[in-house]
Structure formats: C-alpha cells, structure tokens
Amino acid sequence: RSLAEVAGYTVVDPITVVITHLTELVRKHAAELLTREETQELVNAAKESAPTVVAELIPEVMGIGDIQKVLQNLLSERVSIKDIVAILEAIADHAHATKDTDVLTEYVRQRLALAICRQYVGVDGRISVFALDPSVERLITDNIRQTELGARLILEPSLVQELLRAIKGQIEDLSQRGCLPVALVSPRIRLHVRRLVEQSFPMLAVLSYAEIAPDVIVDSVGMVKLRDVD
C-alpha cells in the first residue's frame, strides 16, 4: 500500500482524473456539441419504435432545426435526451399551439419530470429545495416582457444583484446541509429564473412545481425574500 493510502487519503490515478474531467466538459458543453446531423440520427432512431409520432411531427409541423433547439435547451440544463420518443411526443402534443422552442422545452421538461427529479432526490427519496417568496414570484411575473427575442425578464440591475445575493444565501445553506442546490418555482417563471441565475450559479437546478413527480417528497428548507418587495 502507498503512503497516501495508509494516511487515509483516496488515491485516484491520473487516467481516472482525466476521464472525469473530460466527462464533465462534455456534459457542460453538450448543448453546443449537438449538431443537426446528430439530431437527425436521434429522430431516425425514434422512427423505428415510434414512426407515427415522427411522421406527425416532422417535417410538416416542426423542422429538424427546431427539434435541435429543444434538445439543446434540455442539455444545457443537464437533462438527459435519452428518451427521445417521450420528448418528441411532448413536442407533438403542443406544437400545434406554439412553435416557440423555449415554451415547448418547458412542456417536454414536464413530461420528463420523473427523470429530472431522480437527479436531485436524496437517499431518503426527498428533494431539498428553496422557494421564492410569493412577492418575489409576483415581481418576476409582472416584469416579463415580450421582446424581439421572445419573452424576457426585465429588471433593474440593482434589483437583479439583490435577488442574486439572496439566492446565493439559499444555495450556501443547502450546500451546508449536504444537499444539491435546487430552486423550486412556478412553471410560468421557471425559464426566466434559470436565465437569471445561469451565469452566476450554473450548477443551480431550477425546477417548476409541474416537474415534481407524484411520488417525490419535497422538503422546502428556505425561501428567497427581498427587503423592499411586498
């Protein structure tokens, strides 16, 4: 045995370190790495087991580029796209009502609720989360505006910084409890909260109430509040 092992240290060989690092890099940049060609291959694979849903959806309703955008949205938040059939079914169910790939992604996430929850459930079958005070949820809802780029949250920079500081405090509290940082918000604002935090806290998972699977127990252990918002 090596001196490090005798001293109680975990010994990790260099190859394992490199593989772990590369795996993390791939996960981090998976959305950027997904091409149209690879998207077409996924659709072709889905066609073998679910030809009807593919024929219903592509190309009359959605193009491969639109499917690619939805898959990239999922990958950017570390949501597996392994169940491509379920993803395409969810898109097909709502694509006649909207072609907005961000909105369609939210519907897909709801369909994948169980798979998403499994990433954050502890050994006791619970997800520890922090929520937003109703006044903060209302603040965000009231400041969503339609722009050339679609719906966007428009807040004063000082308010954004105050909100990020409050969120940081909740993340640190969950980390001290040994829990993965998860924010739980209403479906309408989930995407906007995620966009708000993705640069400062990229590892923060933002889930909506509609993404909590029926058999998952939620422990709300904190709440984001702002001093000047009632």
PDB file of C-alpha atoms in Angstrom:
ATOM      1  CA  ARG A   1       0.000   0.000   0.000  1.00  0.00           C
ATOM      2  CA  SER A   2       1.142   3.521  -0.721  1.00  0.00           C
ATOM      3  CA  LEU A   3       1.888   6.099   1.960  1.00  0.00           C
ATOM      4  CA  ALA A   4      -1.160   8.101   0.837  1.00  0.00           C
ATOM      5  CA  GLU A   5      -3.455   5.091   1.294  1.00  0.00           C
ATOM      6  CA  VAL A   6      -2.007   4.369   4.737  1.00  0.00           C
ATOM      7  CA  ALA A   7      -2.604   8.007   5.688  1.00  0.00           C
ATOM      8  CA  GLY A   8      -6.269   7.638   4.778  1.00  0.00           C
ATOM      9  CA  TYR A   9      -6.274   9.588   1.515  1.00  0.00           C
ATOM     10  CA  THR A  10      -8.253   8.437  -1.513  1.00  0.00           C
ATOM     11  CA  VAL A  11      -5.849   7.660  -4.325  1.00  0.00           C
ATOM     12  CA  VAL A  12      -7.102   8.471  -7.827  1.00  0.00           C
ATOM     13  CA  ASP A  13      -4.959   7.505 -10.792  1.00  0.00           C
ATOM     14  CA  PRO A  14      -4.224  10.168 -13.450  1.00  0.00           C
ATOM     15  CA  ILE A  15      -6.301   8.411 -16.142  1.00  0.00           C
ATOM     16  CA  THR A  16      -9.406   8.498 -13.933  1.00  0.00           C
ATOM     17  CA  VAL A  17      -8.844  12.194 -13.262  1.00  0.00           C
ATOM     18  CA  VAL A  18      -8.572  12.946 -16.973  1.00  0.00           C
ATOM     19  CA  ILE A  19     -11.654  10.877 -17.863  1.00  0.00           C
ATOM     20  CA  THR A  20     -13.683  12.541 -15.117  1.00  0.00           C
ATOM     21  CA  HIS A  21     -12.582  15.964 -16.311  1.00  0.00           C
ATOM     22  CA  LEU A  22     -13.411  15.202 -19.943  1.00  0.00           C
ATOM     23  CA  THR A  23     -16.792  13.760 -18.996  1.00  0.00           C
ATOM     24  CA  GLU A  24     -17.633  16.929 -17.094  1.00  0.00           C
ATOM     25  CA  LEU A  25     -16.521  19.060 -20.049  1.00  0.00           C
ATOM     26  CA  VAL A  26     -18.731  17.081 -22.412  1.00  0.00           C
ATOM     27  CA  ARG A  27     -21.700  17.458 -20.089  1.00  0.00           C
ATOM     28  CA  LYS A  28     -21.074  21.172 -19.729  1.00  0.00           C
ATOM     29  CA  HIS A  29     -20.853  21.738 -23.481  1.00  0.00           C
ATOM     30  CA  ALA A  30     -23.257  19.027 -24.667  1.00  0.00           C
ATOM     31  CA  ALA A  31     -25.759  21.555 -25.996  1.00  0.00           C
ATOM     32  CA  GLU A  32     -23.104  23.198 -28.172  1.00  0.00           C
ATOM     33  CA  LEU A  33     -21.862  19.832 -29.428  1.00  0.00           C
ATOM     34  CA  LEU A  34     -25.269  18.596 -30.624  1.00  0.00           C
ATOM     35  CA  THR A  35     -25.424  19.100 -34.402  1.00  0.00           C
ATOM     36  CA  ARG A  36     -28.305  18.868 -36.850  1.00  0.00           C
ATOM     37  CA  GLU A  37     -26.833  15.642 -38.199  1.00  0.00           C
ATOM     38  CA  GLU A  38     -26.851  14.079 -34.733  1.00  0.00           C
ATOM     39  CA  THR A  39     -30.382  15.372 -34.159  1.00  0.00           C
ATOM     40  CA  GLN A  40     -31.460  13.693 -37.398  1.00  0.00           C
ATOM     41  CA  GLU A  41     -29.862  10.452 -36.219  1.00  0.00           C
ATOM     42  CA  LEU A  42     -31.832  10.629 -32.963  1.00  0.00           C
ATOM     43  CA  VAL A  43     -35.045  11.226 -34.890  1.00  0.00           C
ATOM     44  CA  ASN A  44     -34.249   8.299 -37.194  1.00  0.00           C
ATOM     45  CA  ALA A  45     -33.754   6.067 -34.152  1.00  0.00           C
ATOM     46  CA  ALA A  46     -37.081   7.229 -32.724  1.00  0.00           C
ATOM     47  CA  LYS A  47     -38.768   6.491 -36.049  1.00  0.00           C
ATOM     48  CA  GLU A  48     -38.007   2.782 -35.638  1.00  0.00           C
ATOM     49  CA  SER A  49     -40.044   2.491 -32.427  1.00  0.00           C
ATOM     50  CA  ALA A  50     -42.495   5.366 -32.845  1.00  0.00           C
ATOM     51  CA  PRO A  51     -42.997   6.022 -36.574  1.00  0.00           C
ATOM     52  CA  THR A  52     -46.396   7.653 -36.077  1.00  0.00           C
ATOM     53  CA  VAL A  53     -45.231  10.420 -33.779  1.00  0.00           C
ATOM     54  CA  VAL A  54     -42.273  11.226 -36.044  1.00  0.00           C
ATOM     55  CA  ALA A  55     -44.483  11.294 -39.151  1.00  0.00           C
ATOM     56  CA  GLU A  56     -46.992  13.524 -37.345  1.00  0.00           C
ATOM     57  CA  LEU A  57     -44.322  15.977 -36.261  1.00  0.00           C
ATOM     58  CA  ILE A  58     -41.579  16.132 -38.912  1.00  0.00           C
ATOM     59  CA  PRO A  59     -41.352  17.935 -41.270  1.00  0.00           C
ATOM     60  CA  GLU A  60     -44.899  19.316 -41.592  1.00  0.00           C
ATOM     61  CA  VAL A  61     -45.146  20.729 -38.050  1.00  0.00           C
ATOM     62  CA  MET A  62     -41.519  21.129 -36.906  1.00  0.00           C
ATOM     63  CA  GLY A  63     -38.180  21.056 -38.665  1.00  0.00           C
ATOM     64  CA  ILE A  64     -35.014  19.296 -37.527  1.00  0.00           C
ATOM     65  CA  GLY A  65     -33.557  22.671 -36.529  1.00  0.00           C
ATOM     66  CA  ASP A  66     -36.454  23.255 -34.124  1.00  0.00           C
ATOM     67  CA  ILE A  67     -36.053  19.796 -32.606  1.00  0.00           C
ATOM     68  CA  GLN A  68     -32.332  20.505 -32.234  1.00  0.00           C
ATOM     69  CA  LYS A  69     -33.071  23.722 -30.299  1.00  0.00           C
ATOM     70  CA  VAL A  70     -35.360  21.903 -27.869  1.00  0.00           C
ATOM     71  CA  LEU A  71     -32.751  19.185 -27.297  1.00  0.00           C
ATOM     72  CA  GLN A  72     -30.041  21.806 -26.802  1.00  0.00           C
ATOM     73  CA  ASN A  73     -32.229  23.580 -24.238  1.00  0.00           C
ATOM     74  CA  LEU A  74     -32.573  20.321 -22.321  1.00  0.00           C
ATOM     75  CA  LEU A  75     -28.861  19.510 -22.494  1.00  0.00           C
ATOM     76  CA  SER A  76     -27.905  22.999 -21.339  1.00  0.00           C
ATOM     77  CA  GLU A  77     -29.613  22.189 -18.031  1.00  0.00           C
ATOM     78  CA  ARG A  78     -28.191  18.658 -17.874  1.00  0.00           C
ATOM     79  CA  VAL A  79     -31.470  16.963 -18.735  1.00  0.00           C
ATOM     80  CA  SER A  80     -30.939  13.644 -20.484  1.00  0.00           C
ATOM     81  CA  ILE A  81     -32.315  13.335 -24.036  1.00  0.00           C
ATOM     82  CA  LYS A  82     -32.091   9.543 -23.943  1.00  0.00           C
ATOM     83  CA  ASP A  83     -35.877   9.131 -24.039  1.00  0.00           C
ATOM     84  CA  ILE A  84     -36.186  10.781 -27.443  1.00  0.00           C
ATOM     85  CA  VAL A  85     -39.594   9.247 -28.100  1.00  0.00           C
ATOM     86  CA  ALA A  86     -41.123  10.839 -24.990  1.00  0.00           C
ATOM     87  CA  ILE A  87     -39.507  14.142 -25.980  1.00  0.00           C
ATOM     88  CA  LEU A  88     -40.951  14.039 -29.484  1.00  0.00           C
ATOM     89  CA  GLU A  89     -44.376  13.020 -28.160  1.00  0.00           C
ATOM     90  CA  ALA A  90     -44.419  16.000 -25.813  1.00  0.00           C
ATOM     91  CA  ILE A  91     -43.422  18.331 -28.649  1.00  0.00           C
ATOM     92  CA  ALA A  92     -46.090  16.844 -30.919  1.00  0.00           C
ATOM     93  CA  ASP A  93     -48.758  17.323 -28.230  1.00  0.00           C
ATOM     94  CA  HIS A  94     -48.115  21.070 -28.068  1.00  0.00           C
ATOM     95  CA  ALA A  95     -46.529  22.073 -31.374  1.00  0.00           C
ATOM     96  CA  HIS A  96     -49.899  22.883 -32.949  1.00  0.00           C
ATOM     97  CA  ALA A  97     -50.455  25.513 -30.257  1.00  0.00           C
ATOM     98  CA  THR A  98     -46.950  27.070 -30.253  1.00  0.00           C
ATOM     99  CA  LYS A  99     -43.764  26.923 -32.279  1.00  0.00           C
ATOM    100  CA  ASP A 100     -41.733  28.672 -29.566  1.00  0.00           C
ATOM    101  CA  THR A 101     -38.944  26.200 -28.792  1.00  0.00           C
ATOM    102  CA  ASP A 102     -38.449  27.646 -25.298  1.00  0.00           C
ATOM    103  CA  VAL A 103     -42.117  27.061 -24.450  1.00  0.00           C
ATOM    104  CA  LEU A 104     -42.009  23.583 -25.995  1.00  0.00           C
ATOM    105  CA  THR A 105     -38.947  22.779 -23.898  1.00  0.00           C
ATOM    106  CA  GLU A 106     -40.924  23.579 -20.757  1.00  0.00           C
ATOM    107  CA  TYR A 107     -43.644  21.128 -21.821  1.00  0.00           C
ATOM    108  CA  VAL A 108     -41.008  18.474 -22.518  1.00  0.00           C
ATOM    109  CA  ARG A 109     -39.455  19.016 -19.093  1.00  0.00           C
ATOM    110  CA  GLN A 110     -42.840  18.391 -17.502  1.00  0.00           C
ATOM    111  CA  ARG A 111     -43.135  15.124 -19.443  1.00  0.00           C
ATOM    112  CA  LEU A 112     -39.678  14.112 -18.187  1.00  0.00           C
ATOM    113  CA  ALA A 113     -40.489  15.022 -14.575  1.00  0.00           C
ATOM    114  CA  LEU A 114     -39.524  11.659 -13.073  1.00  0.00           C
ATOM    115  CA  ALA A 115     -36.156  11.535 -14.847  1.00  0.00           C
ATOM    116  CA  ILE A 116     -35.407  15.119 -13.835  1.00  0.00           C
ATOM    117  CA  CYS A 117     -36.330  14.523 -10.200  1.00  0.00           C
ATOM    118  CA  ARG A 118     -34.129  11.429  -9.979  1.00  0.00           C
ATOM    119  CA  GLN A 119     -31.065  13.617 -10.439  1.00  0.00           C
ATOM    120  CA  TYR A 120     -31.788  15.503  -7.222  1.00  0.00           C
ATOM    121  CA  VAL A 121     -33.566  13.015  -4.941  1.00  0.00           C
ATOM    122  CA  GLY A 122     -31.587  12.029  -1.847  1.00  0.00           C
ATOM    123  CA  VAL A 123     -31.272   8.535  -0.406  1.00  0.00           C
ATOM    124  CA  ASP A 124     -34.406   9.226   1.632  1.00  0.00           C
ATOM    125  CA  GLY A 125     -36.458   9.860  -1.506  1.00  0.00           C
ATOM    126  CA  ARG A 126     -36.737  13.597  -0.860  1.00  0.00           C
ATOM    127  CA  ILE A 127     -35.662  16.694  -2.729  1.00  0.00           C
ATOM    128  CA  SER A 128     -34.499  19.576  -0.564  1.00  0.00           C
ATOM    129  CA  VAL A 129     -35.289  22.901  -2.217  1.00  0.00           C
ATOM    130  CA  PHE A 130     -35.626  26.590  -1.606  1.00  0.00           C
ATOM    131  CA  ALA A 131     -38.584  28.535  -2.955  1.00  0.00           C
ATOM    132  CA  LEU A 132     -39.290  32.144  -3.829  1.00  0.00           C
ATOM    133  CA  ASP A 133     -41.436  34.274  -1.585  1.00  0.00           C
ATOM    134  CA  PRO A 134     -44.827  34.935  -3.270  1.00  0.00           C
ATOM    135  CA  SER A 135     -43.911  38.617  -3.536  1.00  0.00           C
ATOM    136  CA  VAL A 136     -40.719  37.704  -5.422  1.00  0.00           C
ATOM    137  CA  GLU A 137     -42.614  35.355  -7.728  1.00  0.00           C
ATOM    138  CA  ARG A 138     -45.083  38.173  -8.389  1.00  0.00           C
ATOM    139  CA  LEU A 139     -42.242  40.620  -9.063  1.00  0.00           C
ATOM    140  CA  ILE A 140     -40.771  38.318 -11.678  1.00  0.00           C
ATOM    141  CA  THR A 141     -44.145  37.554 -13.266  1.00  0.00           C
ATOM    142  CA  ASP A 142     -45.009  41.252 -13.528  1.00  0.00           C
ATOM    143  CA  ASN A 143     -41.717  42.071 -15.257  1.00  0.00           C
ATOM    144  CA  ILE A 144     -41.763  39.500 -18.048  1.00  0.00           C
ATOM    145  CA  ARG A 145     -41.938  41.391 -21.346  1.00  0.00           C
ATOM    146  CA  GLN A 146     -42.350  40.333 -24.952  1.00  0.00           C
ATOM    147  CA  THR A 147     -39.283  41.340 -26.976  1.00  0.00           C
ATOM    148  CA  GLU A 148     -37.839  40.592 -30.415  1.00  0.00           C
ATOM    149  CA  LEU A 149     -36.174  37.575 -28.822  1.00  0.00           C
ATOM    150  CA  GLY A 150     -39.383  36.365 -27.191  1.00  0.00           C
ATOM    151  CA  ALA A 151     -40.473  36.644 -23.561  1.00  0.00           C
ATOM    152  CA  ARG A 152     -37.716  38.101 -21.372  1.00  0.00           C
ATOM    153  CA  LEU A 153     -37.427  39.142 -17.731  1.00  0.00           C
ATOM    154  CA  ILE A 154     -36.620  42.864 -17.498  1.00  0.00           C
ATOM    155  CA  LEU A 155     -35.444  44.038 -14.062  1.00  0.00           C
ATOM    156  CA  GLU A 156     -33.384  46.940 -12.779  1.00  0.00           C
ATOM    157  CA  PRO A 157     -29.707  45.913 -12.405  1.00  0.00           C
ATOM    158  CA  SER A 158     -29.722  46.758  -8.694  1.00  0.00           C
ATOM    159  CA  LEU A 159     -32.737  44.518  -8.183  1.00  0.00           C
ATOM    160  CA  VAL A 160     -31.070  41.708 -10.103  1.00  0.00           C
ATOM    161  CA  GLN A 161     -27.997  41.936  -7.860  1.00  0.00           C
ATOM    162  CA  GLU A 162     -30.103  41.913  -4.709  1.00  0.00           C
ATOM    163  CA  LEU A 163     -32.001  38.892  -5.960  1.00  0.00           C
ATOM    164  CA  LEU A 164     -28.791  37.048  -6.842  1.00  0.00           C
ATOM    165  CA  ARG A 165     -27.373  37.757  -3.381  1.00  0.00           C
ATOM    166  CA  ALA A 166     -30.493  36.316  -1.764  1.00  0.00           C
ATOM    167  CA  ILE A 167     -30.318  33.241  -3.993  1.00  0.00           C
ATOM    168  CA  LYS A 168     -26.634  32.786  -3.178  1.00  0.00           C
ATOM    169  CA  GLY A 169     -27.504  32.671   0.520  1.00  0.00           C
ATOM    170  CA  GLN A 170     -30.017  29.880  -0.079  1.00  0.00           C
ATOM    171  CA  ILE A 171     -27.542  27.913  -2.201  1.00  0.00           C
ATOM    172  CA  GLU A 172     -24.936  28.123   0.545  1.00  0.00           C
ATOM    173  CA  ASP A 173     -27.468  26.990   3.130  1.00  0.00           C
ATOM    174  CA  LEU A 174     -28.414  23.916   1.082  1.00  0.00           C
ATOM    175  CA  SER A 175     -24.758  23.109   0.489  1.00  0.00           C
ATOM    176  CA  GLN A 176     -24.058  23.243   4.228  1.00  0.00           C
ATOM    177  CA  ARG A 177     -26.867  20.727   4.700  1.00  0.00           C
ATOM    178  CA  GLY A 178     -25.137  18.429   2.212  1.00  0.00           C
ATOM    179  CA  CYS A 179     -27.852  18.893  -0.417  1.00  0.00           C
ATOM    180  CA  LEU A 180     -27.653  19.682  -4.101  1.00  0.00           C
ATOM    181  CA  PRO A 181     -28.839  23.249  -4.731  1.00  0.00           C
ATOM    182  CA  VAL A 182     -32.365  23.229  -6.152  1.00  0.00           C
ATOM    183  CA  ALA A 183     -34.785  26.123  -6.568  1.00  0.00           C
ATOM    184  CA  LEU A 184     -38.495  25.351  -6.901  1.00  0.00           C
ATOM    185  CA  VAL A 185     -40.663  27.929  -8.646  1.00  0.00           C
ATOM    186  CA  SER A 186     -43.940  28.226 -10.551  1.00  0.00           C
ATOM    187  CA  PRO A 187     -43.998  26.909 -14.137  1.00  0.00           C
ATOM    188  CA  ARG A 188     -44.611  30.337 -15.645  1.00  0.00           C
ATOM    189  CA  ILE A 189     -41.348  31.819 -14.366  1.00  0.00           C
ATOM    190  CA  ARG A 190     -39.055  28.763 -14.300  1.00  0.00           C
ATOM    191  CA  LEU A 191     -37.224  29.552 -17.522  1.00  0.00           C
ATOM    192  CA  HIS A 192     -36.800  33.213 -16.567  1.00  0.00           C
ATOM    193  CA  VAL A 193     -35.349  32.326 -13.168  1.00  0.00           C
ATOM    194  CA  ARG A 194     -32.975  29.886 -14.833  1.00  0.00           C
ATOM    195  CA  ARG A 195     -31.794  32.564 -17.257  1.00  0.00           C
ATOM    196  CA  LEU A 196     -31.355  34.948 -14.358  1.00  0.00           C
ATOM    197  CA  VAL A 197     -29.018  32.607 -12.461  1.00  0.00           C
ATOM    198  CA  GLU A 198     -27.259  30.642 -15.213  1.00  0.00           C
ATOM    199  CA  GLN A 199     -24.177  32.858 -15.382  1.00  0.00           C
ATOM    200  CA  SER A 200     -23.672  33.345 -11.648  1.00  0.00           C
ATOM    201  CA  PHE A 201     -24.845  29.900 -10.468  1.00  0.00           C
ATOM    202  CA  PRO A 202     -24.675  27.468 -13.419  1.00  0.00           C
ATOM    203  CA  MET A 203     -24.978  24.406 -11.151  1.00  0.00           C
ATOM    204  CA  LEU A 204     -28.224  25.588  -9.555  1.00  0.00           C
ATOM    205  CA  ALA A 205     -31.105  23.399 -10.718  1.00  0.00           C
ATOM    206  CA  VAL A 206     -34.311  25.352 -11.262  1.00  0.00           C
ATOM    207  CA  LEU A 207     -37.394  23.132 -11.215  1.00  0.00           C
ATOM    208  CA  SER A 208     -41.049  24.024 -11.515  1.00  0.00           C
ATOM    209  CA  TYR A 209     -43.897  22.586  -9.483  1.00  0.00           C
ATOM    210  CA  ALA A 210     -45.068  20.856 -12.670  1.00  0.00           C
ATOM    211  CA  GLU A 211     -41.782  18.926 -12.832  1.00  0.00           C
ATOM    212  CA  ILE A 212     -42.135  17.233  -9.466  1.00  0.00           C
ATOM    213  CA  ALA A 213     -43.079  13.589  -9.969  1.00  0.00           C
ATOM    214  CA  PRO A 214     -46.053  12.337  -7.893  1.00  0.00           C
ATOM    215  CA  ASP A 215     -44.016  10.017  -5.649  1.00  0.00           C
ATOM    216  CA  VAL A 216     -41.308  12.585  -4.841  1.00  0.00           C
ATOM    217  CA  ILE A 217     -41.378  14.278  -1.438  1.00  0.00           C
ATOM    218  CA  VAL A 218     -40.270  17.909  -1.395  1.00  0.00           C
ATOM    219  CA  ASP A 219     -38.631  19.487   1.639  1.00  0.00           C
ATOM    220  CA  SER A 220     -38.727  23.266   1.374  1.00  0.00           C
ATOM    221  CA  VAL A 221     -35.867  24.403   3.600  1.00  0.00           C
ATOM    222  CA  GLY A 222     -35.578  28.053   2.635  1.00  0.00           C
ATOM    223  CA  MET A 223     -37.143  30.980   0.847  1.00  0.00           C
ATOM    224  CA  VAL A 224     -35.774  33.881  -1.181  1.00  0.00           C
ATOM    225  CA  LYS A 225     -37.070  37.223   0.089  1.00  0.00           C
ATOM    226  CA  LEU A 226     -36.311  40.808  -0.838  1.00  0.00           C
ATOM    227  CA  ARG A 227     -36.468  43.603   1.708  1.00  0.00           C
ATOM    228  CA  ASP A 228     -38.275  46.176  -0.412  1.00  0.00           C
ATOM    229  CA  VAL A 229     -40.715  43.870  -2.160  1.00  0.00           C
ATOM    230  CA  ASP A 230     -44.120  43.202  -0.627  1.00  0.00           C
TER     231      ASP A 230
END
